[in-house]
PDB file of N, CA and C in Angstrom:
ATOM      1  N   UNK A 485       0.823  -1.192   0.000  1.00  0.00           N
ATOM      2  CA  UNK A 485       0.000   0.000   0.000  1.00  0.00           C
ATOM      3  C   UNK A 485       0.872   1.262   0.000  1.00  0.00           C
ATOM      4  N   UNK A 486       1.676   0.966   1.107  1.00  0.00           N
ATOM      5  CA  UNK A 486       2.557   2.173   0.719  1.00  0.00           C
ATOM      6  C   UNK A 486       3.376   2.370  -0.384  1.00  0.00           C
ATOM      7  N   UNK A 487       4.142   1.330  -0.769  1.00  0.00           N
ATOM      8  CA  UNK A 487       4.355   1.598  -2.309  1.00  0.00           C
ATOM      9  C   UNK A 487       3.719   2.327  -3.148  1.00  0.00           C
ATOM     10  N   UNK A 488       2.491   1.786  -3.502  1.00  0.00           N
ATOM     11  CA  UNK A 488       1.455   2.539  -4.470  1.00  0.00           C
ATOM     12  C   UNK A 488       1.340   3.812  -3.864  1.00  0.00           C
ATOM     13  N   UNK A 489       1.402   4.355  -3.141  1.00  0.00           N
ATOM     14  CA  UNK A 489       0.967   5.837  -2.779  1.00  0.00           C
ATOM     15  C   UNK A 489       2.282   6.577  -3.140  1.00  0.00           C
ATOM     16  N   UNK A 490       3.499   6.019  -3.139  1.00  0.00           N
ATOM     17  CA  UNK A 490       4.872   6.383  -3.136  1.00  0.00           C
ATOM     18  C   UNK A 490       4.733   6.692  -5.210  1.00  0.00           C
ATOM     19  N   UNK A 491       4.008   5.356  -5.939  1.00  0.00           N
ATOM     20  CA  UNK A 491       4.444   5.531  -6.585  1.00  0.00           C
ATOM     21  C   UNK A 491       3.424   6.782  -7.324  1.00  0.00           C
ATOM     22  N   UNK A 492       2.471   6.645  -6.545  1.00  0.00           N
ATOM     23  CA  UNK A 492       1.119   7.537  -7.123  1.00  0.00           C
ATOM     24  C   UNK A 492       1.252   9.504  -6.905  1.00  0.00           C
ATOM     25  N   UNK A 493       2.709   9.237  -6.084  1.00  0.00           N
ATOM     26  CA  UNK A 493       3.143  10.904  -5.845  1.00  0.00           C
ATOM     27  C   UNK A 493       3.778  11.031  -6.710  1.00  0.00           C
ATOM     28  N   UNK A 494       4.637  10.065  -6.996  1.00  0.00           N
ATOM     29  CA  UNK A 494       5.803  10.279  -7.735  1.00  0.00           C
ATOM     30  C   UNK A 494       5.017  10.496  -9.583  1.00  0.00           C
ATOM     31  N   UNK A 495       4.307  10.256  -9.768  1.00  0.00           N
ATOM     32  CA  UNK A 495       3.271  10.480 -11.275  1.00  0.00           C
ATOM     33  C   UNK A 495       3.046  11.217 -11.151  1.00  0.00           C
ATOM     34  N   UNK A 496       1.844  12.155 -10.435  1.00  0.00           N
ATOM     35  CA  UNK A 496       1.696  13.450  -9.800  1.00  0.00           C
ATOM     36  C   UNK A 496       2.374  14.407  -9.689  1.00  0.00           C
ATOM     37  N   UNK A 497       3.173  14.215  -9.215  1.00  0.00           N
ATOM     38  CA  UNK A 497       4.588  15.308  -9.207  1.00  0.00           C
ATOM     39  C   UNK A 497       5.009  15.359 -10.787  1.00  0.00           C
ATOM     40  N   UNK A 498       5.623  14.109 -11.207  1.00  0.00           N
ATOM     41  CA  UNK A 498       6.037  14.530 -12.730  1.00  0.00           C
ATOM     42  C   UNK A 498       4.906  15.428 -13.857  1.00  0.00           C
ATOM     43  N   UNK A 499       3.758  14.510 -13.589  1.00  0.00           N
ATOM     44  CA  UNK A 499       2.718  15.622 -14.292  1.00  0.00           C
ATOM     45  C   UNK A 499       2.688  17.211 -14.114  1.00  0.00           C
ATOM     46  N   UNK A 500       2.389  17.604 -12.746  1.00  0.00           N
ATOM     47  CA  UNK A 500       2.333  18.561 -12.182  1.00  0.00           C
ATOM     48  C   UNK A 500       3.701  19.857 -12.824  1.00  0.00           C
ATOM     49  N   UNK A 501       4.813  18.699 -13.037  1.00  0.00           N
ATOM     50  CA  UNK A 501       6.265  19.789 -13.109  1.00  0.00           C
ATOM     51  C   UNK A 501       6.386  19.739 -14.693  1.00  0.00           C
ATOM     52  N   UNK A 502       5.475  18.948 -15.932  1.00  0.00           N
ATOM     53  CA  UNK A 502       5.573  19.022 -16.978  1.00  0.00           C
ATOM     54  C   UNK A 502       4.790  19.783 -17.160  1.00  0.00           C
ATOM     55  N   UNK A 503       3.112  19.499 -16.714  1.00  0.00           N
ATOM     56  CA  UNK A 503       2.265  20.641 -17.114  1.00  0.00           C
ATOM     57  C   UNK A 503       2.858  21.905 -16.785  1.00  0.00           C
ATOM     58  N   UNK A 504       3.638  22.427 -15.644  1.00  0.00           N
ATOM     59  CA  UNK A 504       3.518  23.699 -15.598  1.00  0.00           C
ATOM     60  C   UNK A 504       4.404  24.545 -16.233  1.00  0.00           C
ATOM     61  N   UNK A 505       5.030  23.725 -16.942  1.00  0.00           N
ATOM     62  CA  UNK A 505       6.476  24.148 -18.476  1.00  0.00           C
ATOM     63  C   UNK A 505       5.708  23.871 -19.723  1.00  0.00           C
ATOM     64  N   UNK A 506       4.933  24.231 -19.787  1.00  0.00           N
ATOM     65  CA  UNK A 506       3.657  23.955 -20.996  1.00  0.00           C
ATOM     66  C   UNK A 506       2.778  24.807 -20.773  1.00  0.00           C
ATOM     67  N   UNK A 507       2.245  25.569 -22.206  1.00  0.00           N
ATOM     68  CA  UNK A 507       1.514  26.620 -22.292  1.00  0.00           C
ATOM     69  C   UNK A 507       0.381  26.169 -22.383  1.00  0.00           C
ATOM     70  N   UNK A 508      -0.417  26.812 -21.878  1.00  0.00           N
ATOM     71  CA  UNK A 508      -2.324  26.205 -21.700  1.00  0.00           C
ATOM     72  C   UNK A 508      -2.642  26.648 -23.162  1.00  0.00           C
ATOM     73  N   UNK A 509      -2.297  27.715 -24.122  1.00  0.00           N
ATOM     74  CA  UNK A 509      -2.893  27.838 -25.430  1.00  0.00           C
ATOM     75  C   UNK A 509      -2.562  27.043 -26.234  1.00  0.00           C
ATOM     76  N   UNK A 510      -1.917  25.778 -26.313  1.00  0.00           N
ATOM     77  CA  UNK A 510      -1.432  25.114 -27.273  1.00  0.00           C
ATOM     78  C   UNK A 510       0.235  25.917 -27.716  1.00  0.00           C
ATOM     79  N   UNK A 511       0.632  25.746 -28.909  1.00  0.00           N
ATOM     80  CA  UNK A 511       1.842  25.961 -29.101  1.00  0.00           C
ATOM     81  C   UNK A 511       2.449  27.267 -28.975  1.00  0.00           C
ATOM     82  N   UNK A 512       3.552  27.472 -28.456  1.00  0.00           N
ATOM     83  CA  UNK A 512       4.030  28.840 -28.510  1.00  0.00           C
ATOM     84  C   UNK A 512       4.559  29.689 -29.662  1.00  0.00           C
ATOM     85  N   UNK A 513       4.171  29.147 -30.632  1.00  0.00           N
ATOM     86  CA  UNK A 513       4.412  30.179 -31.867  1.00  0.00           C
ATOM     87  C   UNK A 513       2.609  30.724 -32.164  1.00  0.00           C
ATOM     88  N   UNK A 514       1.850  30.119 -31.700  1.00  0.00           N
ATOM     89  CA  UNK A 514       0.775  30.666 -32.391  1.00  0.00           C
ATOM     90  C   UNK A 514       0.096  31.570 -31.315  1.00  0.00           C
ATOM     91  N   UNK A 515      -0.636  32.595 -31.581  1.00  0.00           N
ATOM     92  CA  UNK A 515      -0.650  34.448 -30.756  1.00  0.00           C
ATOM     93  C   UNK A 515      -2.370  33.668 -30.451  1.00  0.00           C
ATOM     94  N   UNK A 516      -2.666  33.322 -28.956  1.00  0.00           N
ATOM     95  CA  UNK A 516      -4.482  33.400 -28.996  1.00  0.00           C
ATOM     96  C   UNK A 516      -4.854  34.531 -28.885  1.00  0.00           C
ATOM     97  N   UNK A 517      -5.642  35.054 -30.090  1.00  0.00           N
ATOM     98  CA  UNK A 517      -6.327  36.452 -30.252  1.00  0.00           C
ATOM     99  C   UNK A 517      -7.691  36.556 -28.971  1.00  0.00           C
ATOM    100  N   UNK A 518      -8.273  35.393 -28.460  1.00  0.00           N
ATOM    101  CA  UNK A 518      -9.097  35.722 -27.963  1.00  0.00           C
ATOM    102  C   UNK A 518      -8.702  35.486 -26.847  1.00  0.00           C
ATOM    103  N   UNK A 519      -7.621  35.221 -25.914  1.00  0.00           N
ATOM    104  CA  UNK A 519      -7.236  35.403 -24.785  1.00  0.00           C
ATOM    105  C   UNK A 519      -6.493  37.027 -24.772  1.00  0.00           C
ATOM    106  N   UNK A 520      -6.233  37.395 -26.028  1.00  0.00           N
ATOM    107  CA  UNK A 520      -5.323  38.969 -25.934  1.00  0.00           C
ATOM    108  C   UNK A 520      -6.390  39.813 -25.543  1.00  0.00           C
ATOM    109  N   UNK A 521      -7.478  39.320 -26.353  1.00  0.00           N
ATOM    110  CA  UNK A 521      -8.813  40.518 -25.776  1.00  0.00           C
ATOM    111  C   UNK A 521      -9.576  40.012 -24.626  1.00  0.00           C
ATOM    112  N   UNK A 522      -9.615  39.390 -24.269  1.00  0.00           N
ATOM    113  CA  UNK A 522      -9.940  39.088 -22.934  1.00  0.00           C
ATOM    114  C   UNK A 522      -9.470  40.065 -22.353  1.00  0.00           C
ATOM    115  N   UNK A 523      -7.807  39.654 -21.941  1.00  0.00           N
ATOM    116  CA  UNK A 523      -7.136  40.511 -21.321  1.00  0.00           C
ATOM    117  C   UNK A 523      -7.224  41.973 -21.143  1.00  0.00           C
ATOM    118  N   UNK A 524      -7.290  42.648 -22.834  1.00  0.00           N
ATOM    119  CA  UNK A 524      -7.817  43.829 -22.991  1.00  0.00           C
ATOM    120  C   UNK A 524      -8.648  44.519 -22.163  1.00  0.00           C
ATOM    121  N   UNK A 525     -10.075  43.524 -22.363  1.00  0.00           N
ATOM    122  CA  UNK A 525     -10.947  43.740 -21.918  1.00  0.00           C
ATOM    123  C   UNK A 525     -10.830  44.053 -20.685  1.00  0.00           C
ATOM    124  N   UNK A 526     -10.530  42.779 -19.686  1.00  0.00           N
ATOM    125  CA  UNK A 526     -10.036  43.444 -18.350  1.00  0.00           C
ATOM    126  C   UNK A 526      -9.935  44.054 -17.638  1.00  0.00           C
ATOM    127  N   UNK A 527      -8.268  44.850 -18.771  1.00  0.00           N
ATOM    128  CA  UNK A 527      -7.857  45.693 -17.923  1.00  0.00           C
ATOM    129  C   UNK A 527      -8.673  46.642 -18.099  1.00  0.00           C
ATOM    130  N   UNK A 528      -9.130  47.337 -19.274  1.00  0.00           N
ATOM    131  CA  UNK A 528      -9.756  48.135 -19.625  1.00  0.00           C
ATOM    132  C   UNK A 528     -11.107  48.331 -17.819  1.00  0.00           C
ATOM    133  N   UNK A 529     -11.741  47.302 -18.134  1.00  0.00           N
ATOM    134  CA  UNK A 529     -12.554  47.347 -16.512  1.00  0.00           C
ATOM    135  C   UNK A 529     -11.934  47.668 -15.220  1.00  0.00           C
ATOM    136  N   UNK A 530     -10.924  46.930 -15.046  1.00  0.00           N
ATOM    137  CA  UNK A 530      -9.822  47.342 -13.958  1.00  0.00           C
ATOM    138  C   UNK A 530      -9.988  49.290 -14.177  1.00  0.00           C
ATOM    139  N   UNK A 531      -9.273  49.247 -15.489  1.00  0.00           N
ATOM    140  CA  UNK A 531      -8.971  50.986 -14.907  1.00  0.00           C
ATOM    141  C   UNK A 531      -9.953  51.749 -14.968  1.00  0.00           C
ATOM    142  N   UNK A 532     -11.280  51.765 -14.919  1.00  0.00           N
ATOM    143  CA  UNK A 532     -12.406  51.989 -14.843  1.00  0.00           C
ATOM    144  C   UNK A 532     -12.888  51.988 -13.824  1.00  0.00           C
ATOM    145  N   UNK A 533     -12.716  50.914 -12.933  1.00  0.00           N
ATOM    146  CA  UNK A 533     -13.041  50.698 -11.261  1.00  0.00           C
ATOM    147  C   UNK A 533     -12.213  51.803 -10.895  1.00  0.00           C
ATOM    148  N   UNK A 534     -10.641  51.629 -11.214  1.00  0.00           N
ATOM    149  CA  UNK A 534     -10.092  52.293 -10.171  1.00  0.00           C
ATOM    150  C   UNK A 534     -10.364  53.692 -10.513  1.00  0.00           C
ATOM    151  N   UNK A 535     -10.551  54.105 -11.511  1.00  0.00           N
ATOM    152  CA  UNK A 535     -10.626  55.511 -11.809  1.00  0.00           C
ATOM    153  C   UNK A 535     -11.943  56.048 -10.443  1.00  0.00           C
ATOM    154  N   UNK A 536     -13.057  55.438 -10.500  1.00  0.00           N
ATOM    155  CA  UNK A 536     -14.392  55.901  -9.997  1.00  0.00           C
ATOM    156  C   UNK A 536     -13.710  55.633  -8.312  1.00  0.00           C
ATOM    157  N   UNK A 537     -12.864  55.154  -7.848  1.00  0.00           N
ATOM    158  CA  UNK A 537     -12.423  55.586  -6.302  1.00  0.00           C
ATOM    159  C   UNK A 537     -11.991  56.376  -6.212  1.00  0.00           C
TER     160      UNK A 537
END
């Protein structure tokens, strides 16, 4: 039992440290236009809030 839990971190962990060296949009040559405007969008709201304090 303890084995398996030993080995079930040890998968976990490797996943965990590959996914997070990997871009969630797919490849890094290609630009996601609709995460750029998202962003846009955003901030655009952000400085809008802060302006009205």
């Amino acid at each position: 039992m303890i084995t398996f839990l030993v080995v079930l971190a040890v998968i976990v962990g490797l996943s965990v440290h590959i996914a997070h060296g990997v871009d969630r949009f797919g490849s890094s040559n290609i630009t996601d236009r609709d995460a750029q405007r998202q962003q846009a969008e955003l901030s655009v709201m952000y400085g809008r809030m802060s302006h009205h304090r």
